[in-house]
Amino acid sequence: MHRALPVGNKVCAARARKRYEEQRAQRLRDMKGMVDNTPPQVMGLRHLKTNWKRAEMLGQRYDTIERDNRHLLNHMSSIGARRDYAATRSQSLPLLRDPPGGPSRQREADRINQANALILRRLQNTHAEYRTRDWEEQYRQSQEYIRIKCEYPPPLLPKVRTPSRTGLTRLPPSGDAGACAHALTGAVAEGHRVASAGSGLPASLSGGVAPGTPTSCFSAHGGSHSARPVRSESYDEDERAGVYIDAEEEEEGE
């Protein structure tokens, strides 16, 4: 795998590379052709536009074909006018002969059909020798290796969107105790860190948290620890709401 060239600042390097590409594209647009592709002036001459010799040869060939066709038509008409070659009407049915082979050909056809049916049954009962699931798993693993090895995102691999770990989830207002308790219980069940912004957390949440919750969960009453909130774009709104949830796990030892 060919890694990218080391640069001091990737942003400046990308900007310089983009400028070089724009300059190259501008030079290509301003380039003028050195080969004269215009048609020559002699193409306007009349004797070069019309080939009189070829037209004369085609006319002679068409005349010869028409004369031969007329001669053949007259000959066929004279033959059809003769009495010996006139079509006679027969009152009897034509004699239909049996096809060659008879019963032996039918037996051979039946044998071939039975053999084909047996082969079809074998093919239907055959299991696949190759496991495509293993191939797909190896392909996904190779994609992960490529993403780890490459310095820049590979252009041929699908983009994978990872959830943000620094976002804050806002709880309902402090007035709705039932909804706030439900949101807090779900956050604790998922192992997220829950912090309070003061006395905005209702006292009814003390009974809504299941036993065995991690020490990273803090309430607004009686908590011996304090969680430092992580600011985000909606920090002011969350502060007015009174309660917010930090999606990032609290590291051990803090």
PDB file of C-alpha atoms in Angstrom, residues 10-251:
ATOM      1  CA  LYS A  10      -2.349  18.715   5.500  1.00  0.00           C
ATOM      2  CA  VAL A  11      -4.674  21.684   5.028  1.00  0.00           C
ATOM      3  CA  CYS A  12      -1.986  23.806   3.365  1.00  0.00           C
ATOM      4  CA  ALA A  13      -0.813  20.851   1.285  1.00  0.00           C
ATOM      5  CA  ALA A  14      -4.357  20.190   0.065  1.00  0.00           C
ATOM      6  CA  ARG A  15      -4.798  23.871  -0.780  1.00  0.00           C
ATOM      7  CA  ALA A  16      -1.541  23.946  -2.758  1.00  0.00           C
ATOM      8  CA  ARG A  17      -2.435  20.728  -4.568  1.00  0.00           C
ATOM      9  CA  LYS A  18      -5.828  22.141  -5.515  1.00  0.00           C
ATOM     10  CA  ARG A  19      -4.188  25.314  -6.857  1.00  0.00           C
ATOM     11  CA  TYR A  20      -1.773  23.256  -8.977  1.00  0.00           C
ATOM     12  CA  GLU A  21      -4.661  21.254 -10.403  1.00  0.00           C
ATOM     13  CA  GLU A  22      -6.583  24.412 -11.261  1.00  0.00           C
ATOM     14  CA  GLN A  23      -3.527  25.890 -12.985  1.00  0.00           C
ATOM     15  CA  ARG A  24      -3.026  22.705 -14.981  1.00  0.00           C
ATOM     16  CA  ALA A  25      -6.699  22.660 -16.021  1.00  0.00           C
ATOM     17  CA  GLN A  26      -6.441  26.307 -17.082  1.00  0.00           C
ATOM     18  CA  ARG A  27      -3.358  25.561 -19.187  1.00  0.00           C
ATOM     19  CA  LEU A  28      -5.203  22.701 -20.866  1.00  0.00           C
ATOM     20  CA  ARG A  29      -8.149  24.986 -21.639  1.00  0.00           C
ATOM     21  CA  ASP A  30      -5.861  27.668 -23.085  1.00  0.00           C
ATOM     22  CA  MET A  31      -3.946  25.190 -25.232  1.00  0.00           C
ATOM     23  CA  LYS A  32      -4.227  25.684 -29.000  1.00  0.00           C
ATOM     24  CA  GLY A  33      -4.047  22.914 -31.565  1.00  0.00           C
ATOM     25  CA  MET A  34      -0.929  22.653 -33.733  1.00  0.00           C
ATOM     26  CA  VAL A  35      -2.477  20.364 -36.371  1.00  0.00           C
ATOM     27  CA  ASP A  36      -4.585  21.979 -39.119  1.00  0.00           C
ATOM     28  CA  ASN A  37      -7.835  19.995 -39.264  1.00  0.00           C
ATOM     29  CA  THR A  38      -9.619  22.271 -41.729  1.00  0.00           C
ATOM     30  CA  PRO A  39     -10.666  20.670 -45.058  1.00  0.00           C
ATOM     31  CA  PRO A  40      -8.472  21.515 -48.061  1.00  0.00           C
ATOM     32  CA  GLN A  41      -9.599  24.128 -50.546  1.00  0.00           C
ATOM     33  CA  VAL A  42      -9.641  21.676 -53.467  1.00  0.00           C
ATOM     34  CA  MET A  43     -12.573  19.853 -51.845  1.00  0.00           C
ATOM     35  CA  GLY A  44     -14.880  22.476 -53.313  1.00  0.00           C
ATOM     36  CA  LEU A  45     -14.027  21.564 -56.921  1.00  0.00           C
ATOM     37  CA  ARG A  46     -16.907  19.995 -58.857  1.00  0.00           C
ATOM     38  CA  HIS A  47     -14.968  17.178 -60.498  1.00  0.00           C
ATOM     39  CA  LEU A  48     -13.859  16.011 -57.047  1.00  0.00           C
ATOM     40  CA  LYS A  49     -17.384  15.996 -55.624  1.00  0.00           C
ATOM     41  CA  THR A  50     -18.909  13.845 -58.389  1.00  0.00           C
ATOM     42  CA  ASN A  51     -17.326  10.657 -59.719  1.00  0.00           C
ATOM     43  CA  TRP A  52     -18.679  10.438 -63.275  1.00  0.00           C
ATOM     44  CA  LYS A  53     -16.819   7.225 -64.093  1.00  0.00           C
ATOM     45  CA  ARG A  54     -18.344   5.366 -61.161  1.00  0.00           C
ATOM     46  CA  ALA A  55     -21.832   6.615 -62.035  1.00  0.00           C
ATOM     47  CA  GLU A  56     -21.388   5.364 -65.609  1.00  0.00           C
ATOM     48  CA  MET A  57     -20.226   1.914 -64.462  1.00  0.00           C
ATOM     49  CA  LEU A  58     -23.145   1.590 -62.046  1.00  0.00           C
ATOM     50  CA  GLY A  59     -25.596   2.549 -64.798  1.00  0.00           C
ATOM     51  CA  GLN A  60     -24.191  -0.130 -67.106  1.00  0.00           C
ATOM     52  CA  ARG A  61     -24.370  -2.759 -64.359  1.00  0.00           C
ATOM     53  CA  TYR A  62     -28.011  -1.927 -63.580  1.00  0.00           C
ATOM     54  CA  ASP A  63     -28.907  -2.169 -67.278  1.00  0.00           C
ATOM     55  CA  THR A  64     -27.290  -5.612 -67.505  1.00  0.00           C
ATOM     56  CA  ILE A  65     -29.161  -6.872 -64.437  1.00  0.00           C
ATOM     57  CA  GLU A  66     -32.486  -5.581 -65.742  1.00  0.00           C
ATOM     58  CA  ARG A  67     -31.923  -7.235 -69.142  1.00  0.00           C
ATOM     59  CA  ASP A  68     -31.080 -10.591 -67.543  1.00  0.00           C
ATOM     60  CA  ASN A  69     -34.139 -10.437 -65.301  1.00  0.00           C
ATOM     61  CA  ARG A  70     -36.417  -9.682 -68.243  1.00  0.00           C
ATOM     62  CA  HIS A  71     -34.948 -12.600 -70.231  1.00  0.00           C
ATOM     63  CA  LEU A  72     -35.426 -14.983 -67.273  1.00  0.00           C
ATOM     64  CA  LEU A  73     -39.031 -13.838 -66.763  1.00  0.00           C
ATOM     65  CA  ASN A  74     -39.882 -14.430 -70.435  1.00  0.00           C
ATOM     66  CA  HIS A  75     -38.315 -17.891 -70.298  1.00  0.00           C
ATOM     67  CA  MET A  76     -40.309 -18.865 -67.189  1.00  0.00           C
ATOM     68  CA  SER A  77     -43.525 -17.540 -68.719  1.00  0.00           C
ATOM     69  CA  SER A  78     -43.012 -19.641 -71.864  1.00  0.00           C
ATOM     70  CA  ILE A  79     -42.374 -22.768 -69.792  1.00  0.00           C
ATOM     71  CA  GLY A  80     -45.507 -22.211 -67.682  1.00  0.00           C
ATOM     72  CA  ALA A  81     -47.642 -21.786 -70.810  1.00  0.00           C
ATOM     73  CA  ARG A  82     -46.853 -25.287 -72.051  1.00  0.00           C
ATOM     74  CA  ARG A  83     -49.516 -27.937 -71.482  1.00  0.00           C
ATOM     75  CA  ASP A  84     -47.109 -30.637 -70.386  1.00  0.00           C
ATOM     76  CA  TYR A  85     -45.948 -28.582 -67.386  1.00  0.00           C
ATOM     77  CA  ALA A  86     -49.381 -27.346 -66.327  1.00  0.00           C
ATOM     78  CA  ALA A  87     -50.473 -28.194 -62.781  1.00  0.00           C
ATOM     79  CA  THR A  88     -52.955 -31.089 -62.600  1.00  0.00           C
ATOM     80  CA  ARG A  89     -55.650 -31.288 -59.958  1.00  0.00           C
ATOM     81  CA  SER A  90     -55.682 -34.597 -58.091  1.00  0.00           C
ATOM     82  CA  GLN A  91     -58.722 -35.862 -56.158  1.00  0.00           C
ATOM     83  CA  SER A  92     -56.709 -38.210 -53.918  1.00  0.00           C
ATOM     84  CA  LEU A  93     -54.832 -37.343 -50.720  1.00  0.00           C
ATOM     85  CA  PRO A  94     -51.039 -37.267 -50.838  1.00  0.00           C
ATOM     86  CA  LEU A  95     -49.153 -40.305 -49.617  1.00  0.00           C
ATOM     87  CA  LEU A  96     -47.628 -39.581 -46.217  1.00  0.00           C
ATOM     88  CA  ARG A  97     -44.752 -41.870 -45.368  1.00  0.00           C
ATOM     89  CA  ASP A  98     -43.585 -42.677 -41.862  1.00  0.00           C
ATOM     90  CA  PRO A  99     -40.470 -40.820 -40.712  1.00  0.00           C
ATOM     91  CA  PRO A 100     -37.262 -42.828 -40.836  1.00  0.00           C
ATOM     92  CA  GLY A 101     -36.387 -44.652 -37.651  1.00  0.00           C
ATOM     93  CA  GLY A 102     -39.863 -45.464 -36.391  1.00  0.00           C
ATOM     94  CA  PRO A 103     -40.127 -46.884 -32.832  1.00  0.00           C
ATOM     95  CA  SER A 104     -36.356 -47.041 -32.372  1.00  0.00           C
ATOM     96  CA  ARG A 105     -36.044 -43.257 -32.660  1.00  0.00           C
ATOM     97  CA  GLN A 106     -38.830 -42.790 -30.102  1.00  0.00           C
ATOM     98  CA  ARG A 107     -37.093 -45.121 -27.663  1.00  0.00           C
ATOM     99  CA  GLU A 108     -33.850 -43.203 -28.104  1.00  0.00           C
ATOM    100  CA  ALA A 109     -35.648 -39.900 -27.419  1.00  0.00           C
ATOM    101  CA  ASP A 110     -37.211 -41.349 -24.239  1.00  0.00           C
ATOM    102  CA  ARG A 111     -33.809 -42.546 -23.045  1.00  0.00           C
ATOM    103  CA  ILE A 112     -32.303 -39.100 -23.596  1.00  0.00           C
ATOM    104  CA  ASN A 113     -35.153 -37.435 -21.677  1.00  0.00           C
ATOM    105  CA  GLN A 114     -34.685 -39.800 -18.725  1.00  0.00           C
ATOM    106  CA  ALA A 115     -30.944 -39.124 -18.659  1.00  0.00           C
ATOM    107  CA  ASN A 116     -31.563 -35.366 -18.724  1.00  0.00           C
ATOM    108  CA  ALA A 117     -34.073 -35.643 -15.868  1.00  0.00           C
ATOM    109  CA  LEU A 118     -31.555 -37.632 -13.802  1.00  0.00           C
ATOM    110  CA  ILE A 119     -28.832 -35.042 -14.408  1.00  0.00           C
ATOM    111  CA  LEU A 120     -31.244 -32.247 -13.447  1.00  0.00           C
ATOM    112  CA  ARG A 121     -32.113 -34.013 -10.175  1.00  0.00           C
ATOM    113  CA  ARG A 122     -28.427 -34.398  -9.338  1.00  0.00           C
ATOM    114  CA  LEU A 123     -27.774 -30.727 -10.019  1.00  0.00           C
ATOM    115  CA  GLN A 124     -30.683 -29.652  -7.825  1.00  0.00           C
ATOM    116  CA  ASN A 125     -29.480 -31.795  -4.912  1.00  0.00           C
ATOM    117  CA  THR A 126     -25.874 -30.595  -5.156  1.00  0.00           C
ATOM    118  CA  HIS A 127     -24.619 -28.198  -2.467  1.00  0.00           C
ATOM    119  CA  ALA A 128     -22.298 -25.283  -3.133  1.00  0.00           C
ATOM    120  CA  GLU A 129     -18.605 -25.992  -2.660  1.00  0.00           C
ATOM    121  CA  TYR A 130     -17.583 -22.362  -2.080  1.00  0.00           C
ATOM    122  CA  ARG A 131     -18.873 -20.312   0.838  1.00  0.00           C
ATOM    123  CA  THR A 132     -19.660 -16.790  -0.221  1.00  0.00           C
ATOM    124  CA  ARG A 133     -20.174 -15.673   3.372  1.00  0.00           C
ATOM    125  CA  ASP A 134     -16.522 -16.362   4.138  1.00  0.00           C
ATOM    126  CA  TRP A 135     -15.532 -14.325   1.096  1.00  0.00           C
ATOM    127  CA  GLU A 136     -17.703 -11.423   2.226  1.00  0.00           C
ATOM    128  CA  GLU A 137     -16.211 -11.555   5.719  1.00  0.00           C
ATOM    129  CA  GLN A 138     -12.678 -11.554   4.297  1.00  0.00           C
ATOM    130  CA  TYR A 139     -13.591  -8.623   2.064  1.00  0.00           C
ATOM    131  CA  ARG A 140     -14.904  -6.617   5.020  1.00  0.00           C
ATOM    132  CA  GLN A 141     -11.774  -7.452   6.996  1.00  0.00           C
ATOM    133  CA  SER A 142      -9.555  -6.321   4.118  1.00  0.00           C
ATOM    134  CA  GLN A 143     -11.521  -3.061   3.987  1.00  0.00           C
ATOM    135  CA  GLU A 144     -10.773  -2.489   7.648  1.00  0.00           C
ATOM    136  CA  TYR A 145      -7.075  -3.162   7.024  1.00  0.00           C
ATOM    137  CA  ILE A 146      -7.067  -0.654   4.161  1.00  0.00           C
ATOM    138  CA  ARG A 147      -8.735   1.999   6.303  1.00  0.00           C
ATOM    139  CA  ILE A 148      -6.171   1.435   9.055  1.00  0.00           C
ATOM    140  CA  LYS A 149      -3.193   1.483   6.680  1.00  0.00           C
ATOM    141  CA  CYS A 150      -4.122   4.467   4.511  1.00  0.00           C
ATOM    142  CA  GLU A 151      -3.379   7.941   5.763  1.00  0.00           C
ATOM    143  CA  TYR A 152      -6.185   9.521   3.759  1.00  0.00           C
ATOM    144  CA  PRO A 153      -9.679   8.020   3.262  1.00  0.00           C
ATOM    145  CA  PRO A 154      -9.588   5.469   0.410  1.00  0.00           C
ATOM    146  CA  PRO A 155     -11.761   6.702  -2.494  1.00  0.00           C
ATOM    147  CA  LEU A 156     -12.941   3.211  -3.525  1.00  0.00           C
ATOM    148  CA  LEU A 157     -14.257   2.113  -0.129  1.00  0.00           C
ATOM    149  CA  PRO A 158     -17.729   3.041   1.155  1.00  0.00           C
ATOM    150  CA  LYS A 159     -17.738   5.724   3.792  1.00  0.00           C
ATOM    151  CA  VAL A 160     -18.600   4.551   7.301  1.00  0.00           C
ATOM    152  CA  ARG A 161     -20.255   7.075   9.575  1.00  0.00           C
ATOM    153  CA  THR A 162     -19.304   6.615  13.211  1.00  0.00           C
ATOM    154  CA  PRO A 163     -21.586   8.053  15.924  1.00  0.00           C
ATOM    155  CA  SER A 164     -20.259  11.071  17.774  1.00  0.00           C
ATOM    156  CA  ARG A 165     -19.143  10.383  21.346  1.00  0.00           C
ATOM    157  CA  THR A 166     -19.053  13.997  22.473  1.00  0.00           C
ATOM    158  CA  GLY A 167     -22.665  14.919  21.723  1.00  0.00           C
ATOM    159  CA  LEU A 168     -25.150  15.724  24.479  1.00  0.00           C
ATOM    160  CA  THR A 169     -28.668  14.337  24.641  1.00  0.00           C
ATOM    161  CA  ARG A 170     -31.162  16.714  26.181  1.00  0.00           C
ATOM    162  CA  LEU A 171     -33.697  15.377  28.672  1.00  0.00           C
ATOM    163  CA  PRO A 172     -37.273  16.664  28.975  1.00  0.00           C
ATOM    164  CA  PRO A 173     -37.928  19.763  31.107  1.00  0.00           C
ATOM    165  CA  SER A 174     -37.785  19.444  34.868  1.00  0.00           C
ATOM    166  CA  GLY A 175     -41.539  19.790  35.152  1.00  0.00           C
ATOM    167  CA  ASP A 176     -42.206  16.428  33.461  1.00  0.00           C
ATOM    168  CA  ALA A 177     -40.952  14.023  36.121  1.00  0.00           C
ATOM    169  CA  GLY A 178     -42.193  10.831  34.426  1.00  0.00           C
ATOM    170  CA  ALA A 179     -40.557  11.538  31.053  1.00  0.00           C
ATOM    171  CA  CYS A 180     -37.339  12.665  32.735  1.00  0.00           C
ATOM    172  CA  ALA A 181     -37.186   9.483  34.826  1.00  0.00           C
ATOM    173  CA  HIS A 182     -37.796   7.329  31.743  1.00  0.00           C
ATOM    174  CA  ALA A 183     -35.003   9.056  29.796  1.00  0.00           C
ATOM    175  CA  LEU A 184     -32.607   8.794  32.726  1.00  0.00           C
ATOM    176  CA  THR A 185     -33.352   5.096  33.223  1.00  0.00           C
ATOM    177  CA  GLY A 186     -32.725   4.363  29.533  1.00  0.00           C
ATOM    178  CA  ALA A 187     -29.445   6.279  29.575  1.00  0.00           C
ATOM    179  CA  VAL A 188     -28.223   4.388  32.631  1.00  0.00           C
ATOM    180  CA  ALA A 189     -29.225   1.064  31.075  1.00  0.00           C
ATOM    181  CA  GLU A 190     -27.069   1.888  28.033  1.00  0.00           C
ATOM    182  CA  GLY A 191     -24.089   2.762  30.261  1.00  0.00           C
ATOM    183  CA  HIS A 192     -23.993   6.497  29.489  1.00  0.00           C
ATOM    184  CA  ARG A 193     -22.872   9.137  31.985  1.00  0.00           C
ATOM    185  CA  VAL A 194     -25.694  11.241  33.361  1.00  0.00           C
ATOM    186  CA  ALA A 195     -24.991  14.640  34.946  1.00  0.00           C
ATOM    187  CA  SER A 196     -27.208  17.235  36.549  1.00  0.00           C
ATOM    188  CA  ALA A 197     -26.980  21.005  36.179  1.00  0.00           C
ATOM    189  CA  GLY A 198     -28.034  21.918  39.709  1.00  0.00           C
ATOM    190  CA  SER A 199     -31.374  21.564  41.341  1.00  0.00           C
ATOM    191  CA  GLY A 200     -33.262  21.122  38.063  1.00  0.00           C
ATOM    192  CA  LEU A 201     -33.453  17.316  38.416  1.00  0.00           C
ATOM    193  CA  PRO A 202     -36.708  16.349  40.100  1.00  0.00           C
ATOM    194  CA  ALA A 203     -36.631  14.380  43.310  1.00  0.00           C
ATOM    195  CA  SER A 204     -38.866  11.655  41.807  1.00  0.00           C
ATOM    196  CA  LEU A 205     -35.902  10.331  39.808  1.00  0.00           C
ATOM    197  CA  SER A 206     -34.467   8.677  42.899  1.00  0.00           C
ATOM    198  CA  GLY A 207     -36.927   5.807  42.581  1.00  0.00           C
ATOM    199  CA  GLY A 208     -36.747   5.585  38.790  1.00  0.00           C
ATOM    200  CA  VAL A 209     -33.126   4.407  38.536  1.00  0.00           C
ATOM    201  CA  ALA A 210     -32.585   0.688  38.694  1.00  0.00           C
ATOM    202  CA  PRO A 211     -30.307  -0.670  41.445  1.00  0.00           C
ATOM    203  CA  GLY A 212     -26.714  -1.341  40.520  1.00  0.00           C
ATOM    204  CA  THR A 213     -26.281   1.812  38.458  1.00  0.00           C
ATOM    205  CA  PRO A 214     -22.654   2.883  37.848  1.00  0.00           C
ATOM    206  CA  THR A 215     -21.011   5.494  40.003  1.00  0.00           C
ATOM    207  CA  SER A 216     -20.918   7.835  37.031  1.00  0.00           C
ATOM    208  CA  CYS A 217     -24.649   8.554  37.507  1.00  0.00           C
ATOM    209  CA  PHE A 218     -25.284  11.626  39.669  1.00  0.00           C
ATOM    210  CA  SER A 219     -28.541  13.041  40.967  1.00  0.00           C
ATOM    211  CA  ALA A 220     -29.453  16.494  42.150  1.00  0.00           C
ATOM    212  CA  HIS A 221     -29.807  15.488  45.788  1.00  0.00           C
ATOM    213  CA  GLY A 222     -27.317  13.717  48.025  1.00  0.00           C
ATOM    214  CA  GLY A 223     -24.648  13.150  45.361  1.00  0.00           C
ATOM    215  CA  SER A 224     -21.106  13.070  46.732  1.00  0.00           C
ATOM    216  CA  HIS A 225     -19.469  13.522  43.328  1.00  0.00           C
ATOM    217  CA  SER A 226     -19.892  16.128  40.617  1.00  0.00           C
ATOM    218  CA  ALA A 227     -19.640  15.517  36.885  1.00  0.00           C
ATOM    219  CA  ARG A 228     -17.987  18.093  34.665  1.00  0.00           C
ATOM    220  CA  PRO A 229     -20.250  18.701  31.629  1.00  0.00           C
ATOM    221  CA  VAL A 230     -18.929  18.766  28.087  1.00  0.00           C
ATOM    222  CA  ARG A 231     -20.007  21.867  26.203  1.00  0.00           C
ATOM    223  CA  SER A 232     -21.710  21.542  22.836  1.00  0.00           C
ATOM    224  CA  GLU A 233     -23.702  23.729  20.477  1.00  0.00           C
ATOM    225  CA  SER A 234     -26.913  23.113  22.425  1.00  0.00           C
ATOM    226  CA  TYR A 235     -25.284  23.670  25.838  1.00  0.00           C
ATOM    227  CA  ASP A 236     -27.383  26.746  26.682  1.00  0.00           C
ATOM    228  CA  GLU A 237     -30.629  24.993  25.854  1.00  0.00           C
ATOM    229  CA  ASP A 238     -29.609  21.950  27.892  1.00  0.00           C
ATOM    230  CA  GLU A 239     -28.659  24.185  30.803  1.00  0.00           C
ATOM    231  CA  ARG A 240     -32.063  25.844  30.722  1.00  0.00           C
ATOM    232  CA  ALA A 241     -33.706  22.418  30.584  1.00  0.00           C
ATOM    233  CA  GLY A 242     -31.838  21.497  33.750  1.00  0.00           C
ATOM    234  CA  VAL A 243     -30.512  18.016  32.836  1.00  0.00           C
ATOM    235  CA  TYR A 244     -28.272  16.713  30.065  1.00  0.00           C
ATOM    236  CA  ILE A 245     -26.563  13.423  29.202  1.00  0.00           C
ATOM    237  CA  ASP A 246     -22.938  13.097  28.137  1.00  0.00           C
ATOM    238  CA  ALA A 247     -22.494  10.228  25.630  1.00  0.00           C
ATOM    239  CA  GLU A 248     -18.790   9.873  26.392  1.00  0.00           C
ATOM    240  CA  GLU A 249     -17.903   7.269  29.006  1.00  0.00           C
ATOM    241  CA  GLU A 250     -16.187   8.559  32.136  1.00  0.00           C
ATOM    242  CA  GLU A 251     -12.712   7.172  32.374  1.00  0.00           C
TER     243      GLU A 251
END
